[in-house]
Amino acid sequence: MNNKTKTIVGVGLLTAIVVILQALAVSIRFGVFNITLVLVPVIVGVALFGPWAGAWLGGVFGLVVLFTDAGVFLAINAPGTVATCMLKGMLAGFLAGLAYRALEEKNKLVAVIVAGVVAPVVNTGVFLIGCRLFFYPTIQEWAAGAGFANAGAYMIFGLAGLNFLVELAINMILSTVVVRIIGFGLKSLNTQA
């Protein structure tokens, strides 16, 4: 199998995993929003196929979020919701890919760990920026209803806080383990060929 075919098949399989994990993630909740495991296959895609594969997988993630978990935001501002969901996923994948590529020659383990940090930081950061740009009046109401004096604090601690920390830990650990397992498997396949 040539490299182009391997890439198409690999990204296709990871795309299916992204769709399934995000569809299942709707039921895994900590706080207001769900914990996503989807960034793990995005990071695996980055390590195996590069930043553009990460952007594609992140875009698929954003698209599935639109259909499974963005109803409240869609009702408030549909274009803002689409922009936020798509940008947060695509940028998380692409920038994690750039971070991985910048470090992979020096140390692949460090590259995966850094990509595992970059993806949830960008994902959550773009989400918070989208909240501020497109949904702030509503978020101010939610903050007041939740007893927060400040909408910014509500966004960080109420909307993103625990979710971000859990996603960060999951990505740093699982991405590293999965990429190492795949790397060992590929290495043994290449030595047998």
Coordinates of N, CA and C in Angstrom, one line a residue, residues 11-23 36 38-39 41-42 52-68 85-91 93:
V11 N -6.8 8.3 7.9 CA -7.7 9.4 8.2 C -9.2 9.0 8.2
G12 N -9.5 8.2 7.3 CA -10.9 7.7 7.2 C -11.3 7.0 8.5
L13 N -10.4 6.1 9.0 CA -10.7 5.3 10.2 C -10.8 6.3 11.4
L14 N -9.9 7.2 11.5 CA -9.9 8.2 12.6 C -11.1 9.1 12.5
T15 N -11.6 9.4 11.3 CA -12.8 10.2 11.1 C -14.0 9.5 11.7
A16 N -14.1 8.2 11.4 CA -15.2 7.4 12.0 C -15.1 7.3 13.5
I17 N -13.9 7.2 14.1 CA -13.7 7.2 15.5 C -14.1 8.5 16.1
V18 N -13.8 9.7 15.5 CA -14.2 11.0 15.9 C -15.7 11.1 16.0
V19 N -16.4 10.7 14.9 CA -17.9 10.8 14.9 C -18.5 9.9 16.0
I20 N -18.0 8.7 16.2 CA -18.5 7.8 17.2 C -18.3 8.4 18.6
L21 N -17.0 8.8 18.9 CA -16.7 9.3 20.2 C -17.5 10.5 20.6
Q22 N -17.6 11.4 19.6 CA -18.4 12.7 19.9 C -19.8 12.4 20.1
A23 N -20.4 11.5 19.3 CA -21.8 11.1 19.5 C -22.0 10.5 20.9
T36 N -14.9 15.7 26.2 CA -14.7 15.1 24.8 C -13.4 14.3 24.9
V38 N -12.6 13.2 21.9 CA -12.4 13.2 20.5 C -11.0 13.8 20.1
L39 N -10.5 14.6 21.0 CA -9.1 15.2 20.7 C -8.1 14.1 20.7
P41 N -8.2 11.0 19.1 CA -7.9 10.6 17.7 C -7.4 11.7 16.8
V42 N -7.8 13.0 17.2 CA -7.2 14.1 16.4 C -5.7 14.2 16.6
W52 N -2.7 18.9 8.6 CA -3.9 19.0 7.8 C -4.9 17.9 8.1
A53 N -4.3 16.7 8.5 CA -5.2 15.7 9.0 C -5.8 16.1 10.3
G54 N -5.1 16.8 11.1 CA -5.6 17.3 12.4 C -6.7 18.3 12.2
A55 N -6.5 19.2 11.2 CA -7.5 20.2 10.9 C -8.8 19.5 10.4
W56 N -8.6 18.5 9.5 CA -9.8 17.7 9.0 C -10.5 17.1 10.1
L57 N -9.8 16.3 11.0 CA -10.4 15.6 12.1 C -11.1 16.6 13.1
G58 N -10.4 17.7 13.3 CA -11.0 18.7 14.2 C -12.3 19.3 13.6
G59 N -12.3 19.5 12.3 CA -13.5 20.0 11.6 C -14.6 19.0 11.7
V60 N -14.3 17.7 11.5 CA -15.4 16.7 11.7 C -15.9 16.8 13.1
F61 N -15.0 16.9 14.1 CA -15.4 17.1 15.5 C -16.4 18.2 15.7
G62 N -16.0 19.4 15.1 CA -16.8 20.6 15.2 C -18.2 20.4 14.5
L63 N -18.2 19.7 13.4 CA -19.5 19.4 12.7 C -20.4 18.5 13.6
V64 N -19.8 17.5 14.2 CA -20.6 16.6 15.0 C -21.1 17.3 16.2
V65 N -20.3 18.2 16.8 CA -20.8 19.0 18.0 C -22.0 19.8 17.5
L66 N -22.0 20.4 16.3 CA -23.1 21.2 15.9 C -24.4 20.4 15.9
F67 N -24.3 19.1 15.5 CA -25.5 18.2 15.4 C -25.9 17.6 16.7
T68 N -25.0 17.5 17.7 CA -25.3 16.7 18.9 C -25.4 17.5 20.1
C85 N -17.9 26.4 16.7 CA -17.7 25.0 16.7 C -16.7 24.6 15.6
M86 N -16.8 25.1 14.4 CA -15.8 24.7 13.4 C -14.4 25.2 13.6
L87 N -14.3 26.4 14.0 CA -13.0 27.0 14.3 C -12.3 26.3 15.4
K88 N -13.0 26.1 16.5 CA -12.3 25.5 17.7 C -11.8 24.1 17.4
G89 N -12.5 23.3 16.6 CA -12.0 22.0 16.3 C -10.9 22.0 15.3
M90 N -11.1 22.8 14.2 CA -10.1 22.8 13.1 C -8.8 23.4 13.6
L91 N -8.9 24.5 14.4 CA -7.6 25.1 14.9 C -6.9 24.3 15.9
G93 N -6.9 21.0 16.0 CA -6.2 20.0 15.3 C -5.0 20.5 14.5

